[in-house]
Short mmCIF file of C-alpha atoms in Angstrom, two decimals:
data_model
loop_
_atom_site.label_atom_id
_atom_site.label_comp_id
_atom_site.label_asym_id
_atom_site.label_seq_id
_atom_site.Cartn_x
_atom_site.Cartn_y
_atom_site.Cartn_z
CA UNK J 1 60.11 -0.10 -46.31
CA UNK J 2 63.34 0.32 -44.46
CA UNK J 3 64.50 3.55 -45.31
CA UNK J 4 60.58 5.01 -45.00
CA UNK J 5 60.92 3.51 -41.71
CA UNK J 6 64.51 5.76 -41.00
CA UNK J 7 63.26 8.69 -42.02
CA UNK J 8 60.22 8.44 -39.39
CA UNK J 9 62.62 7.13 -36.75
CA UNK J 10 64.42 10.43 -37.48
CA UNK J 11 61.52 12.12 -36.49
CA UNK J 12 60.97 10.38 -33.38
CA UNK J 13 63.75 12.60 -31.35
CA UNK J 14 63.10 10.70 -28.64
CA UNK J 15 66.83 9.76 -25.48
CA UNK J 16 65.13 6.30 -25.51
CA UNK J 17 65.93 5.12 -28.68
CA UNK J 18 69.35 5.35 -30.83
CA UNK J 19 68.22 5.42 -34.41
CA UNK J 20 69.11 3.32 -36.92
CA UNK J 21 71.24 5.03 -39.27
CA UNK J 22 72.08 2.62 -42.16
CA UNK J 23 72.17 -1.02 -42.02
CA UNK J 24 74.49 -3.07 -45.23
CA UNK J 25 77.17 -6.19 -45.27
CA UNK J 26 80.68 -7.37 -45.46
CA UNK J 27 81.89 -10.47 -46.27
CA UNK J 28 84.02 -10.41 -43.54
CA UNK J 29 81.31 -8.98 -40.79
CA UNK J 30 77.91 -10.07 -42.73
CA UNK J 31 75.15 -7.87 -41.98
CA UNK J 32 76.34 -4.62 -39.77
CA UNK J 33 73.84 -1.84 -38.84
CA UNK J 34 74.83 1.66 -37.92
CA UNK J 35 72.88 3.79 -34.82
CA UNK J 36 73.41 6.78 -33.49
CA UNK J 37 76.60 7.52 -30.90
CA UNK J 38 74.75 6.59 -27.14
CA UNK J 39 76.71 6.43 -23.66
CA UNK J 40 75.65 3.20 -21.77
CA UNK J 41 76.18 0.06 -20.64
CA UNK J 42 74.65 -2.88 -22.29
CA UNK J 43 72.33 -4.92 -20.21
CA UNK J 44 74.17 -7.99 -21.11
CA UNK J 45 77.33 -6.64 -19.66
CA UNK J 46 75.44 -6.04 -16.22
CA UNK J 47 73.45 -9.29 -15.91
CA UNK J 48 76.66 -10.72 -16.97
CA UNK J 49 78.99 -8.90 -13.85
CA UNK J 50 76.15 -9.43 -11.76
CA UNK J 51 75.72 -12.74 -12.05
CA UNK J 52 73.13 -13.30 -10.35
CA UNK J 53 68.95 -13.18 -10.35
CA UNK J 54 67.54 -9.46 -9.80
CA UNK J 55 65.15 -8.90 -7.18
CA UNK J 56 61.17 -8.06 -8.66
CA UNK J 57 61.81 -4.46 -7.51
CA UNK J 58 65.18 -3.86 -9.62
CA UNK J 59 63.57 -5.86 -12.56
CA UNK J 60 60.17 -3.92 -11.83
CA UNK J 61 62.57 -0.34 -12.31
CA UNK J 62 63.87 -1.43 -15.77
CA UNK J 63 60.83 -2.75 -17.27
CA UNK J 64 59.36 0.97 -16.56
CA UNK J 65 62.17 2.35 -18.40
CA UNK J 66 61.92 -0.20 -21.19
CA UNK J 67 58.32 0.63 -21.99
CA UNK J 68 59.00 3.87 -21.94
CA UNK J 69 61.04 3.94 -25.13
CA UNK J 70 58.76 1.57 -26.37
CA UNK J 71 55.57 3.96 -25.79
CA UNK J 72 58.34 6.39 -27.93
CA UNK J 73 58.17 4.28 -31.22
CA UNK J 74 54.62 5.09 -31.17
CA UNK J 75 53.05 4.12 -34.76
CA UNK J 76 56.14 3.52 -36.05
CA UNK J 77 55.56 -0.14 -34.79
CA UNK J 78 57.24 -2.57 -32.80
CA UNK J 79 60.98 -2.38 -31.74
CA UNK J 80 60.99 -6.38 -32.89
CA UNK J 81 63.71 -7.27 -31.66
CA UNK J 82 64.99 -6.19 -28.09
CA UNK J 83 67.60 -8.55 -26.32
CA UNK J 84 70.02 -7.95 -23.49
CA UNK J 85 72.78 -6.54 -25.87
CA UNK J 86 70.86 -3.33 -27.05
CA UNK J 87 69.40 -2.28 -24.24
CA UNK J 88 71.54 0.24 -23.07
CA UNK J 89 71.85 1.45 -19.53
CA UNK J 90 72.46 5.00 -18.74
CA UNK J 91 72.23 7.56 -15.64
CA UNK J 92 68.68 8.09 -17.37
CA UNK J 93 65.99 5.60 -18.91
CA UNK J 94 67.54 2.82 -20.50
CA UNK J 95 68.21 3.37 -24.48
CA UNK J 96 66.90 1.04 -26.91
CA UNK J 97 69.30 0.58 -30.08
CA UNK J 98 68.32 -1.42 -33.19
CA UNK J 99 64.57 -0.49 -33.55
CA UNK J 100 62.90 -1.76 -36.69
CA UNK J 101 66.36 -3.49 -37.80
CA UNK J 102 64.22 -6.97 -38.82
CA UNK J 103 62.95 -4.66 -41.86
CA UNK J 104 66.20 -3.66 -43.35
CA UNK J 105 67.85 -7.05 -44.16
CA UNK J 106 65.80 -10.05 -46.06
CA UNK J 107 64.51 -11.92 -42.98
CA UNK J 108 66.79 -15.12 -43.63
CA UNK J 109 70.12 -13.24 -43.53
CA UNK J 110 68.73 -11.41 -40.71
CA UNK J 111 68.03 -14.77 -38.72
CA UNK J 112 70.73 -16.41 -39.59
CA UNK J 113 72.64 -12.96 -38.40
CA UNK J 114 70.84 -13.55 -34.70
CA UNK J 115 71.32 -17.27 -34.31
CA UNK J 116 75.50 -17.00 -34.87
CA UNK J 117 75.08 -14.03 -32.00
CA UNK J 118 73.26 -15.74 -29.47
CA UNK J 119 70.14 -13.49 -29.07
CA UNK J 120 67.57 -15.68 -31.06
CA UNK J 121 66.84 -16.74 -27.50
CA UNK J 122 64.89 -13.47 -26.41
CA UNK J 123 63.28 -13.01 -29.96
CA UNK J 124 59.57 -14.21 -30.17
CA UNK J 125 58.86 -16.88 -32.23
CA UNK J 126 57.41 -15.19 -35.32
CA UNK J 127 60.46 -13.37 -35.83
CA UNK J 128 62.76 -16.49 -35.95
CA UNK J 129 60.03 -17.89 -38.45
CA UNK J 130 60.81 -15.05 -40.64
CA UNK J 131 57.09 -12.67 -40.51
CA UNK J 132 57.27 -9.61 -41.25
CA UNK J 133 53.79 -8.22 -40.01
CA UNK J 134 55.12 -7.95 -36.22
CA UNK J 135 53.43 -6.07 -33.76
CA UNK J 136 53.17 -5.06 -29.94
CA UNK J 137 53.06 -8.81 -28.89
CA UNK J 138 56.57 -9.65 -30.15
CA UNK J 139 57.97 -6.72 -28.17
CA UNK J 140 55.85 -8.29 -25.15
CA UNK J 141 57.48 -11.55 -25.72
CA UNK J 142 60.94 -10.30 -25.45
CA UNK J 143 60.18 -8.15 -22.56
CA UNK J 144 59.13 -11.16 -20.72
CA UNK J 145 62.04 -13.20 -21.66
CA UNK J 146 64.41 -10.62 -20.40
CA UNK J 147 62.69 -10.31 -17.22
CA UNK J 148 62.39 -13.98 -16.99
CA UNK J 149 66.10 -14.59 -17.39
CA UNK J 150 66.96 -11.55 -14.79
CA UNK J 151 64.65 -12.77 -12.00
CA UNK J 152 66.30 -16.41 -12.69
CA UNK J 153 69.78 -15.63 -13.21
CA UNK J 154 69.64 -18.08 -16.03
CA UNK J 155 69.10 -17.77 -20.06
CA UNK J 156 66.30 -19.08 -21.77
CA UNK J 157 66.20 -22.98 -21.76
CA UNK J 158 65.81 -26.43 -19.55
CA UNK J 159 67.28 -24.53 -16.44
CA UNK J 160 65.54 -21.53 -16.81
CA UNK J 161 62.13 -22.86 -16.71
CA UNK J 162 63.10 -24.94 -13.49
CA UNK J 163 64.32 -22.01 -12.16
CA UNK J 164 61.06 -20.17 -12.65
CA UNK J 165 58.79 -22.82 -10.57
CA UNK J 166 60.33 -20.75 -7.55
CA UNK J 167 59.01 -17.55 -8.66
CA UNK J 168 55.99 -15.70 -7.09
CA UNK J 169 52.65 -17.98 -8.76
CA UNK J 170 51.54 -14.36 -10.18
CA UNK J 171 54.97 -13.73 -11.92
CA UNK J 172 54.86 -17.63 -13.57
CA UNK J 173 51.58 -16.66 -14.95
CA UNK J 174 52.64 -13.61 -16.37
CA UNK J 175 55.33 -14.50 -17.53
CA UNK J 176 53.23 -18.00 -19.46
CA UNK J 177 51.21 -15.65 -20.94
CA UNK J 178 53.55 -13.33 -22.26
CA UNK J 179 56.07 -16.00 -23.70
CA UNK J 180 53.45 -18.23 -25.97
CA UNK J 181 54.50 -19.51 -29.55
CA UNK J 182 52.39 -17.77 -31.23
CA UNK J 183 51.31 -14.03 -31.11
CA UNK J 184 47.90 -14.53 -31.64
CA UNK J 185 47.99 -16.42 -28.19
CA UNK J 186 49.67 -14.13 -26.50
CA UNK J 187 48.50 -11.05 -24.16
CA UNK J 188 48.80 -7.81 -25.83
CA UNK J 189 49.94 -5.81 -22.77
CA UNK J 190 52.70 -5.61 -19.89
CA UNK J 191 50.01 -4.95 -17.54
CA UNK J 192 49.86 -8.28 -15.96
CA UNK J 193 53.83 -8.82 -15.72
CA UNK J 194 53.90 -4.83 -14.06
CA UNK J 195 50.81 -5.85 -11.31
CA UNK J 196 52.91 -10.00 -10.88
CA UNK J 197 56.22 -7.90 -9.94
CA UNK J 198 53.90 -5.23 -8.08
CA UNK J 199 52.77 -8.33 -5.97
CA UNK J 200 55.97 -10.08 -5.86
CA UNK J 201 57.92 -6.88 -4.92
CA UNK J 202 55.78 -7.18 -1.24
CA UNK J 203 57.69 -10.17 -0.49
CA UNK J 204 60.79 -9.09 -0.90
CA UNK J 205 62.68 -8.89 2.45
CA UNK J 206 62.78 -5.14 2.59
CA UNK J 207 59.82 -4.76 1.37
#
């Protein structure tokens, strides 16, 4: 399914997304993929410098970008498994990197792969319980947990969800409904996140 998968990505030809050349494993590395050469910064780098929370506007500009590429995948399915480390930002629209990469490993090495890095915390649910029939709504979920740490300064967990009882009331329940535990509860669209910043952008002090 994986290398059908590369050969449509090839096809794509679209500056959002670095393709997945090959994926395999080391004993010394474990399980290593290979994507195309791209010029940018990792988000994870920024949010990391920054250190700080991101206004609704800045998070607002990046989420654009972000769907973007995703709209770009097109029927090839969901990304599956954006985090802060391969979204990549460049003088353009950010760059996705490791599209479709749950499909090239068995599911428990590729878990087990995630949890040692850290960024189990922004995949949905159903991927860290090891499904393979993913679609739109995991991408949502990550989405929103990105945007949810940004606007809080503060990863997923105890402090984060303090943190978020400070937000604008339309961006909590956005966000709620875009980071359930299951997909089948979740909404299938960023609309309501894009309209919550919208209305929490007009609060902002230039604004």
């Amino acid at each position: 399914a994986f290398d059908q998968w590369l050969r449509s990505m090839r096809t794509a030809n679209s500056p959002r997304l670095a393709a997945l050349q090959r994926s395999g494993s080391d004993a010394e590395v474990g399980t290593f993929f290979v994507s195309s050469v791209v010029e940018g910064t990792p988000l994870a780098k920024v949010v990391a410098e920054a250190d700080r929370s991101f206004l609704a506007s800045e998070v607002r500009e990046l989420l654009a970008g972000i769907q973007r590429g995703l709209n770009d995948l097109g029927e090839l399915g969901p990304h599956g498994v954006l985090h802060l480390n391969n979204i990549l930002l460049t003088d353009g629209d950010p760059v996705l990197t490791d599209a479709g990469s749950y499909l090239s490993v068995p599911s428990r090495l590729f878990v087990d792969a995630h949890r040692r890095q850290g960024t189990h915390i922004w995949l949905a649910p159903e991927v860290m319980r090891e499904r393979q029939d993913l679609d739109g709504r995991t991408d949502i979920y990550s989405v929103c947990a990105i945007a949810a740490h940004l606007l809080t300064g503060r990863p997923p967990g105890l402090q984060q969800r303090k943190e978020l009882e400070t937000l604008h009331p339309a961006l909590q329940a956005a966000l709620r409904a875009g980071l359930t535990d299951t997909a089948e509860d979740r909404v299938a669209s960023l609309h309501a996140l894009e309209a919550a910043l919208d209305t929490a952008i007009q609060t902002e002090p230039d604004a």
